[in-house]
Short mmCIF file of C-alpha atoms in Angstrom, two decimals:
data_model
loop_
_atom_site.label_atom_id
_atom_site.label_comp_id
_atom_site.label_asym_id
_atom_site.label_seq_id
_atom_site.Cartn_x
_atom_site.Cartn_y
_atom_site.Cartn_z
CA MET D 1041 0.31 -0.01 -0.58
CA ASP D 1042 1.49 3.35 -1.15
CA GLU D 1043 0.36 5.22 1.87
CA THR D 1044 1.74 8.79 0.37
CA ALA D 1045 -0.07 8.17 -2.52
CA LEU D 1046 -3.44 7.30 -1.43
CA ILE D 1047 -2.84 10.29 0.72
CA GLN D 1048 -3.14 12.03 -1.74
CA THR D 1049 -5.90 11.64 -3.78
CA ALA D 1050 -7.64 11.30 -0.84
CA GLN D 1051 -6.99 14.75 -0.79
CA ASN D 1052 -8.16 15.19 -4.12
CA GLY D 1053 -11.55 13.97 -2.94
CA ASP D 1054 -11.30 9.96 -3.66
CA LEU D 1055 -13.46 8.55 -1.08
CA ASP D 1056 -12.16 4.81 -2.57
CA SER D 1057 -8.08 5.29 -1.52
CA PHE D 1058 -10.01 7.34 1.97
CA ASN D 1059 -11.45 3.68 1.99
CA THR D 1060 -8.62 1.76 1.45
CA LEU D 1061 -6.55 3.68 4.14
CA ILE D 1062 -9.50 3.05 6.53
CA LEU D 1063 -9.39 -0.35 6.00
CA HIS D 1064 -5.31 -0.64 6.73
CA TYR D 1065 -6.28 1.37 10.39
CA GLN D 1066 -9.63 0.42 11.56
CA ASP D 1067 -8.07 -1.72 13.84
CA ALA D 1068 -5.83 -0.19 15.62
CA VAL D 1069 -8.85 3.04 15.49
CA PHE D 1070 -11.09 0.83 17.01
CA HIS D 1071 -8.54 -0.43 19.53
CA THR D 1072 -7.49 2.89 20.23
CA ALA D 1073 -11.35 4.04 20.97
CA LEU D 1074 -11.90 1.51 22.90
CA ARG D 1075 -9.36 1.73 25.77
CA ILE D 1076 -10.34 5.16 25.67
CA LEU D 1077 -13.68 5.11 26.63
CA GLY D 1078 -14.52 1.40 27.11
CA ASP D 1079 -17.58 0.82 25.37
CA GLU D 1080 -17.69 -1.83 22.17
CA ASP D 1081 -20.38 0.68 21.12
CA SER D 1082 -19.31 3.80 21.81
CA ALA D 1083 -16.49 3.02 20.02
CA GLU D 1084 -17.44 2.05 17.02
CA ASP D 1085 -19.34 5.54 16.55
CA ALA D 1086 -16.41 6.84 17.95
CA ALA D 1087 -14.07 5.09 15.28
CA GLN D 1088 -16.62 6.07 12.20
CA GLU D 1089 -17.11 9.63 13.29
CA ALA D 1090 -13.72 9.78 13.43
CA PHE D 1091 -13.39 8.15 10.06
CA ILE D 1092 -16.22 10.89 8.42
CA SER D 1093 -14.42 13.34 9.74
CA ALA D 1094 -11.02 13.18 9.49
CA PHE D 1095 -11.85 12.57 5.05
CA ARG D 1096 -13.60 15.93 5.51
CA SER D 1097 -10.03 17.42 7.19
CA ILE D 1098 -7.96 15.27 5.45
CA SER D 1099 -7.43 18.49 3.20
CA SER D 1100 -5.61 19.69 6.67
CA PHE D 1101 -2.73 16.80 6.41
CA ARG D 1102 0.49 18.32 5.27
CA GLY D 1103 2.94 14.95 5.41
CA GLY D 1104 4.20 13.36 8.98
CA SER D 1105 2.72 10.62 10.71
CA PHE D 1106 -0.55 9.92 9.31
CA LYS D 1107 -1.54 7.74 11.94
CA ALA D 1108 -0.84 10.60 14.43
CA TRP D 1109 -3.00 12.20 12.57
CA LEU D 1110 -5.52 10.18 12.25
CA MET D 1111 -5.70 9.52 16.30
CA ARG D 1112 -5.87 12.84 17.13
CA THR D 1113 -9.08 12.80 15.25
CA VAL D 1114 -10.34 9.51 17.10
CA THR D 1115 -9.32 11.16 20.92
CA ASN D 1116 -10.87 14.47 19.30
CA ALA D 1117 -14.49 11.47 18.77
CA CYS D 1118 -13.54 10.15 21.79
CA TYR D 1119 -13.51 13.53 23.87
CA ASP D 1120 -16.84 14.35 22.21
CA GLU D 1121 -18.21 10.84 22.94
CA LEU D 1122 -17.53 10.96 27.04
CA ARG D 1123 -18.72 14.64 26.79
CA ARG D 1124 -21.71 13.33 25.30
CA GLN D 1125 -21.69 10.49 27.76
CA LYS D 1126 -21.79 12.99 30.51
CA ARG D 1127 -24.42 15.61 29.67
CA ARG D 1128 -26.63 12.34 29.22
CA PRO D 1129 -25.09 9.27 31.12
CA THR D 1130 -26.95 5.42 30.37
CA THR D 1131 -26.73 2.30 32.32
CA PRO D 1132 -24.83 -0.18 30.12
CA LEU D 1133 -27.14 -3.03 29.15
CA GLU D 1134 -24.94 -6.41 29.57
CA PRO D 1135 -25.04 -8.76 27.79
CA GLU D 1136 -26.82 -12.35 29.81
CA THR D 1137 -27.21 -15.26 28.99
CA SER D 1138 -30.02 -17.77 28.64
CA ASP D 1139 -30.63 -17.99 31.99
CA GLY D 1140 -30.79 -14.55 31.94
CA GLU D 1141 -27.20 -13.84 34.16
CA GLU D 1142 -24.95 -10.76 32.63
CA MET D 1143 -22.39 -12.48 30.92
CA ASP D 1144 -18.67 -11.55 32.59
CA SER D 1145 -17.09 -11.62 29.33
CA PRO D 1146 -19.19 -11.93 25.74
CA LYS D 1147 -17.71 -15.19 23.98
CA TRP D 1148 -18.17 -13.12 20.64
CA LEU D 1149 -15.25 -11.49 21.63
CA ALA D 1150 -12.96 -13.55 22.38
CA ASP D 1151 -10.20 -15.39 19.71
CA PRO D 1152 -11.47 -18.88 18.75
CA ASN D 1153 -7.92 -19.90 18.43
CA MET D 1154 -7.77 -19.82 22.18
CA THR D 1155 -8.12 -22.57 24.59
CA PRO D 1156 -10.79 -21.74 28.09
CA SER D 1157 -7.96 -21.38 30.23
CA GLU D 1158 -6.14 -18.67 28.01
CA LYS D 1159 -9.15 -17.38 26.94
CA SER D 1160 -10.01 -17.06 30.80
CA GLU D 1161 -6.75 -15.77 31.83
CA ALA D 1162 -7.07 -13.20 28.87
CA ASP D 1163 -10.30 -12.02 29.23
CA GLU D 1164 -9.13 -12.02 33.47
CA LEU D 1165 -6.39 -9.37 32.23
CA GLU D 1166 -8.18 -7.71 29.81
CA HIS D 1167 -11.45 -6.82 32.70
CA ALA D 1168 -8.24 -5.89 34.96
CA ILE D 1169 -6.44 -3.30 32.30
CA GLN D 1170 -9.87 -1.95 31.08
CA HIS D 1171 -10.65 -1.50 35.31
CA CYS D 1172 -7.83 0.58 35.76
CA LEU D 1173 -7.64 2.36 33.06
CA ASP D 1174 -11.41 3.54 33.49
CA ALA D 1175 -9.99 4.82 36.69
CA LEU D 1176 -7.50 7.39 34.70
CA PRO D 1177 -8.41 10.64 34.10
CA THR D 1178 -8.96 11.26 30.48
CA ASP D 1179 -5.94 12.91 29.03
CA PHE D 1180 -3.75 10.15 30.98
CA ARG D 1181 -5.80 7.00 29.76
CA THR D 1182 -5.09 8.90 26.73
CA VAL D 1183 -1.99 8.57 26.74
CA VAL D 1184 -1.02 5.85 27.90
CA VAL D 1185 -3.40 3.67 25.55
CA LEU D 1186 -1.53 6.23 22.34
CA ALA D 1187 1.97 5.38 23.56
CA ASP D 1188 1.67 1.94 25.58
CA ILE D 1189 -1.35 0.53 24.05
CA GLN D 1190 -0.32 1.08 19.82
CA GLY D 1191 3.26 1.93 20.77
CA MET D 1192 4.02 4.74 18.78
CA ASP D 1193 6.46 7.30 19.72
CA TYR D 1194 6.77 10.45 21.94
CA SER D 1195 6.14 12.98 19.08
CA GLU D 1196 3.50 10.66 17.65
CA VAL D 1197 1.69 11.66 20.73
CA ALA D 1198 2.00 14.57 21.68
CA THR D 1199 0.62 14.55 17.20
CA ALA D 1200 -2.39 13.17 18.67
CA ALA D 1201 -2.70 14.74 21.64
CA ARG D 1202 -1.95 17.90 21.05
CA VAL D 1203 -0.01 18.42 24.17
CA PRO D 1204 3.81 19.13 24.00
CA LEU D 1205 6.76 16.75 24.43
CA GLY D 1206 6.95 17.75 28.23
CA THR D 1207 3.47 17.20 29.40
CA ILE D 1208 3.60 13.93 27.17
CA LYS D 1209 6.31 12.46 29.39
CA SER D 1210 5.24 13.25 32.79
CA ARG D 1211 1.13 11.81 32.11
CA LEU D 1212 2.76 9.29 30.76
CA ALA D 1213 4.91 8.35 33.82
CA ARG D 1214 1.65 9.07 36.47
CA ALA D 1215 -0.30 6.89 34.32
CA ARG D 1216 2.30 3.65 34.98
CA LEU D 1217 2.63 4.84 38.03
CA ARG D 1218 -1.38 4.56 38.99
CA LEU D 1219 -1.81 1.49 36.19
CA ARG D 1220 0.96 -0.15 38.69
CA GLU D 1221 -0.65 0.60 41.42
CA CYS D 1222 -4.31 -0.51 40.59
CA LEU D 1223 -2.82 -3.48 38.83
CA ARG D 1224 -1.51 -4.66 42.52
CA SER D 1225 -5.17 -5.14 43.89
CA PHE D 1226 -6.08 -7.59 40.90
CA GLU D 1227 -2.62 -9.58 41.31
CA GLU D 1228 -4.53 -12.86 41.62
CA LEU D 1229 -7.07 -12.09 38.63
CA LEU D 1230 -3.40 -11.98 36.29
CA PRO D 1231 -2.81 -14.20 34.77
CA SER D 1232 -0.01 -16.62 35.42
CA SER D 1233 2.47 -15.69 33.07
CA PHE D 1234 1.87 -11.53 34.00
CA ARG D 1235 3.07 -12.81 38.15
CA LEU D 1236 6.14 -15.29 36.45
CA GLU D 1237 7.10 -12.00 34.54
CA ARG D 1238 6.75 -9.57 37.20
CA GLU D 1239 8.69 -11.55 39.75
CA SER D 1240 11.54 -12.72 37.44
CA ASN D 1241 11.93 -8.53 36.65
CA SER D 1242 11.95 -8.10 40.13
CA MET S 429 8.99 5.44 45.89
CA LYS S 430 10.92 8.07 44.74
CA ASN S 431 10.28 11.86 44.05
CA PHE S 432 8.08 12.62 40.73
CA LYS S 433 10.66 13.50 38.90
CA ASP S 434 12.80 10.72 39.29
CA ILE S 435 9.84 8.50 38.40
CA GLU S 436 9.19 10.62 35.26
CA GLN S 437 12.93 10.04 34.09
CA LEU S 438 12.36 5.92 34.87
CA SER S 439 9.59 6.43 32.69
CA SER S 440 11.57 8.25 29.78
CA TYR S 441 14.46 5.68 30.93
CA LEU S 442 12.52 2.57 29.89
CA ASP S 443 11.33 4.60 26.28
CA GLY S 444 14.35 5.70 25.52
CA GLN S 445 13.57 9.06 25.94
CA LEU S 446 16.68 10.05 27.95
CA ASP S 447 19.92 10.48 26.16
CA SER S 448 23.40 8.65 26.68
CA ALA S 449 24.50 10.68 29.11
CA GLU S 450 21.76 11.28 31.89
CA SER S 451 20.44 7.42 31.27
CA LYS S 452 24.52 6.48 32.44
CA ARG S 453 24.18 8.78 35.21
CA LEU S 454 20.62 7.45 36.21
CA GLU S 455 21.82 3.85 35.92
CA SER S 456 24.04 3.74 38.28
CA ARG S 457 22.08 6.04 40.66
CA ILE S 458 19.37 2.59 40.41
CA SER S 459 22.79 0.26 40.67
CA SER S 460 23.13 1.68 44.24
CA ASP S 461 19.28 2.54 45.01
CA PRO S 462 16.38 -0.47 45.55
CA GLU S 463 14.28 1.82 45.44
CA LEU S 464 14.73 3.56 42.82
CA ALA S 465 15.16 -0.04 41.13
CA ALA S 466 12.15 -1.69 42.58
CA ASP S 467 10.21 1.63 40.92
CA LEU S 468 11.15 0.81 37.38
CA ASN S 469 10.68 -2.19 37.60
CA ASP S 470 7.05 -0.79 38.81
CA ILE S 471 7.07 1.04 35.90
CA ARG S 472 8.42 -1.32 33.47
CA ALA S 473 5.93 -4.05 35.30
CA ALA S 474 3.10 -1.14 34.04
CA ARG S 475 4.26 -0.94 30.90
CA SER S 476 4.69 -4.62 29.75
CA ILE S 477 1.08 -5.42 30.69
CA LEU S 478 -0.84 -2.84 28.75
CA ARG S 479 1.74 -3.82 25.85
CA LYS S 480 0.43 -7.58 26.37
CA LEU S 481 -3.60 -6.48 26.57
CA PRO S 482 -4.92 -8.54 23.03
CA ALA S 483 -5.53 -6.08 20.21
CA ARG S 484 -8.75 -6.18 19.40
CA LYS S 485 -9.88 -6.04 15.98
CA ALA S 486 -13.10 -3.93 14.60
CA PRO S 487 -16.34 -5.88 14.83
CA ARG S 488 -17.06 -4.51 10.90
CA ASN S 489 -15.66 -2.23 8.10
CA PHE S 490 -16.00 1.16 8.68
CA THR S 491 -15.49 2.08 5.24
CA LEU S 492 -17.26 5.21 4.26
CA THR S 493 -19.93 5.89 1.67
CA ARG S 494 -20.18 9.19 -0.61
CA LYS S 495 -23.70 9.59 1.73
CA MET S 496 -21.86 9.21 4.69
CA VAL S 497 -19.93 11.83 3.65
CA GLY S 498 -21.77 14.52 2.07
CA LEU S 499 -20.60 13.95 -1.54
CA LYS S 500 -22.37 15.01 -4.62
CA PRO S 501 -22.39 13.76 -7.61
CA PRO S 502 -20.89 14.46 -10.55
CA LEU S 503 -23.03 16.98 -12.95
CA PRO S 504 -23.05 18.04 -16.69
CA GLN S 505 -22.39 21.25 -17.72
CA SER S 506 -25.44 21.35 -18.91
CA TYR S 507 -26.80 21.06 -15.48
CA SER S 508 -25.18 24.38 -14.70
CA PHE S 509 -26.71 26.15 -17.94
CA PHE S 510 -29.93 25.22 -17.03
CA ARG S 511 -29.55 26.86 -13.39
CA PHE S 512 -27.38 29.49 -15.32
CA SER S 513 -31.14 30.10 -17.69
CA SER S 514 -33.18 29.44 -14.51
CA ALA S 515 -31.85 32.18 -12.76
CA PHE S 516 -31.51 34.27 -15.48
CA ALA S 517 -34.71 34.91 -16.32
CA THR S 518 -36.21 35.42 -13.34
CA ILE S 519 -34.08 37.69 -12.89
CA LEU S 520 -35.48 39.00 -16.23
CA LEU S 521 -39.10 38.79 -15.58
CA ILE S 522 -39.75 40.98 -12.31
CA LEU S 523 -36.70 43.62 -15.27
CA THR S 524 -39.78 43.53 -16.44
CA PHE S 525 -42.31 43.99 -14.30
CA ALA S 526 -40.80 46.96 -12.26
CA ALA S 527 -39.65 48.16 -15.67
CA ASN S 528 -43.68 48.58 -17.00
CA SER S 529 -44.32 49.32 -13.58
CA LEU S 530 -41.94 52.48 -14.13
CA ALA S 531 -43.12 53.37 -17.49
CA LEU S 532 -46.67 53.23 -16.48
CA ARG S 533 -45.70 55.99 -13.45
CA LEU S 534 -43.61 57.85 -16.10
CA ASN S 535 -45.45 58.34 -18.76
CA SER S 536 -48.98 59.37 -16.94
CA PRO S 537 -48.35 60.97 -13.25
CA VAL S 538 -51.91 62.26 -12.91
CA PRO S 539 -53.45 58.70 -12.32
CA ALA S 540 -50.47 57.81 -10.79
CA PHE S 541 -50.57 60.56 -8.43
CA SER S 542 -54.04 59.02 -8.17
CA PHE S 543 -53.12 55.43 -7.25
CA GLY S 544 -51.69 56.90 -4.96
CA MET S 545 -54.02 58.56 -2.76
CA GLY S 546 -56.96 55.95 -3.23
CA GLY S 547 -58.62 56.40 -6.70
CA GLY S 548 -59.77 59.89 -8.21
CA GLY S 549 -58.62 62.11 -4.89
CA ALA S 550 -57.16 64.18 -7.81
CA PRO S 551 -59.37 65.56 -9.32
CA ALA S 552 -61.98 65.76 -6.76
CA ALA S 553 -59.21 67.46 -4.45
CA THR S 554 -59.26 70.05 -7.76
CA GLU S 555 -62.80 70.43 -7.79
CA ALA S 556 -64.17 70.25 -4.25
CA PRO S 557 -63.71 73.81 -3.36
CA ALA S 558 -66.73 74.11 -6.42
CA ALA S 559 -69.11 71.38 -5.03
CA THR S 560 -68.51 72.86 -1.26
CA GLN S 561 -68.71 76.54 -2.10
CA ALA S 562 -71.86 75.85 -5.34
CA PRO S 563 -75.11 74.66 -2.65
CA ALA S 564 -74.31 77.92 -0.08
CA MET S 565 -74.29 80.28 -2.91
CA GLU S 566 -77.52 78.95 -4.65
CA MET S 567 -79.24 79.54 -1.77
CA PRO S 568 -78.97 83.72 -2.17
CA LEU S 569 -79.20 82.87 -5.53
CA ALA S 570 -82.30 82.75 -5.80
CA ALA S 571 -82.61 85.25 -3.67
CA THR S 572 -80.45 87.79 -6.06
CA GLN S 573 -82.31 86.28 -9.34
CA SER S 574 -85.72 87.72 -8.43
CA SER S 575 -85.22 91.01 -6.85
CA SER S 576 -82.43 91.65 -9.05
CA ALA S 577 -82.41 91.01 -12.78
CA SER S 578 -77.94 92.51 -12.60
CA ALA S 579 -76.61 89.53 -10.50
CA ASP S 580 -74.20 88.86 -9.46
CA THR S 581 -72.89 87.43 -13.59
CA THR S 582 -70.64 85.11 -11.90
CA VAL S 583 -71.67 83.23 -9.01
CA ALA S 584 -75.01 82.51 -11.91
CA THR S 585 -72.28 81.50 -13.96
CA GLU S 586 -70.91 79.45 -10.82
CA ALA S 587 -73.79 77.61 -10.26
CA PRO S 588 -74.26 75.25 -12.82
CA VAL S 589 -70.09 74.43 -11.98
CA ALA S 590 -71.39 73.48 -8.69
CA PRO S 591 -74.03 70.09 -10.11
CA GLN S 592 -71.42 68.87 -12.63
CA SER S 593 -68.20 68.63 -10.53
CA SER S 594 -70.66 66.37 -8.50
CA THR S 595 -71.10 64.70 -11.34
CA LEU S 596 -67.55 64.21 -12.44
CA LEU S 597 -67.08 63.39 -8.43
CA LYS S 598 -69.09 60.26 -8.80
CA GLU S 599 -68.55 59.16 -11.88
CA THR S 600 -64.32 59.25 -12.14
CA PRO S 601 -63.88 56.12 -9.24
CA THR S 602 -65.51 53.55 -11.05
CA GLU S 603 -64.58 54.83 -14.30
CA SER S 604 -60.87 55.37 -13.95
CA ALA S 605 -60.18 51.22 -12.94
CA PRO S 606 -60.72 50.14 -16.49
CA LEU S 607 -59.22 52.97 -18.83
CA ASP S 608 -56.10 52.56 -16.09
CA GLN S 609 -55.82 48.31 -16.74
CA ALA S 610 -55.81 50.04 -20.20
CA ARG S 611 -53.70 52.35 -19.83
CA VAL S 612 -50.76 49.69 -18.69
CA LYS S 613 -51.72 47.68 -21.21
CA GLU S 614 -51.08 50.07 -24.08
CA GLU S 615 -48.21 52.16 -22.34
CA ALA S 616 -46.53 48.48 -20.47
CA VAL S 617 -42.71 48.61 -21.61
CA VAL S 618 -42.38 44.74 -22.70
CA PRO S 619 -45.08 43.18 -23.56
CA VAL S 620 -47.23 40.60 -21.87
CA THR S 621 -46.34 37.60 -23.86
CA TRP S 622 -42.73 38.19 -23.46
CA GLN S 623 -42.91 37.91 -19.73
CA ILE S 624 -45.61 34.74 -19.92
CA SER S 625 -41.98 33.28 -22.38
CA LEU S 626 -39.67 34.50 -19.74
CA LEU S 627 -41.80 32.32 -17.17
CA PHE S 628 -41.77 29.35 -19.20
CA ILE S 629 -38.08 29.66 -19.50
CA ILE S 630 -38.24 29.52 -16.00
CA LEU S 631 -40.29 26.25 -15.83
CA ALA S 632 -38.64 24.75 -18.10
CA SER S 633 -35.11 25.16 -17.01
CA ALA S 634 -35.70 24.27 -13.84
CA MET S 635 -37.70 21.01 -14.74
CA ILE S 636 -34.82 20.21 -16.84
CA ALA S 637 -31.78 20.63 -14.49
CA PHE S 638 -33.95 19.21 -11.14
CA ALA S 639 -34.48 15.67 -13.89
CA ILE S 640 -30.95 16.38 -14.50
CA ASN S 641 -29.38 15.75 -10.97
CA GLN S 642 -31.61 13.35 -9.86
CA ASN S 643 -30.23 11.70 -13.35
CA ALA S 644 -27.15 12.28 -11.99
CA LYS S 645 -27.85 11.31 -7.88
CA LYS S 646 -29.23 7.27 -9.62
CA LYS S 647 -26.36 7.13 -11.46
CA TRP S 648 -23.87 7.66 -8.64
CA SER S 649 -25.64 5.47 -5.89
#
């Protein structure tokens, strides 16, 4: 995929080129939105809004990291969604089993190649991490999601979050520290692989 | 727990954001300070947990449609032509009405003034004094006619004017309407047939432009 050529044609209004870019980035965009918002439906809405907004403003892209530029629209869409949720709070509907009980880990989220124990471990880890992410202030959460989950470098995170590099360093350090504190309370829930790694590191 | 500056440095160190001199200084501190080493491990652990988080795939494709982004279909040049002709003909039609109205006012100032005064007001205003004076003058006229033959001739001549003027007052409003309409037709700068033609052009152009637009939308979707 020649990203630069696709961006240029998209800037001339070619929707097909932009859709090719969407197909390339949609997993990263959705995952980022999901980790910031903590809810799949909201993340879908935010991702779709982000792509619409990105197409409309693609002429403002002046080079550099397209992923960072795209992540900026995603974080903006997530902030809009969070503001909307704050104005109109709703009670999320948890998926239920046939017995009418809430499902802790919806089965459609699981990787079909995982064994039941692996799936259970992954679910536990995911739930624990998401819980701790949700406990972070939004600005910290955004930075840590972009840097540690999306693996973006500091300058890309600074572009996406529209804050100076120094602020990124500070927020990232605080966020990691808070996450570590939060995850301590989930030590028993965390999978053995994590516990072993932590022990070996210490 | 170390102070926050140390924590920030440890976090940056893990991400390779410190220069070599800063890194070496920090490494020597870590090796001599178990608390700092523990903090480094804590931050590293938090970082590695996040990196272990399974990447979630998008539950559906987020590709955009033209409707979603409000893209309009490319329209042929003929669309612009018909739209322009419709707008231009509309302006012309308005101008014809304005021109006809102006010509009517300029060419016949009296009827134009009478329109402004509520129809036939102007002649009445000029002749009204005679009409109002006439009945008042009739009474002395009767008296003077019997007593003196050398009656005031000016009064005698004015007396018959009064009934004439009053009849004129009554007839003017009823006769002025058809007269004005005829005058409008005679004094119109742009004939009515032209105006009808312009109206036809407006409607036809607008309908053709609409059809072209709809056809383009059908092909686009």
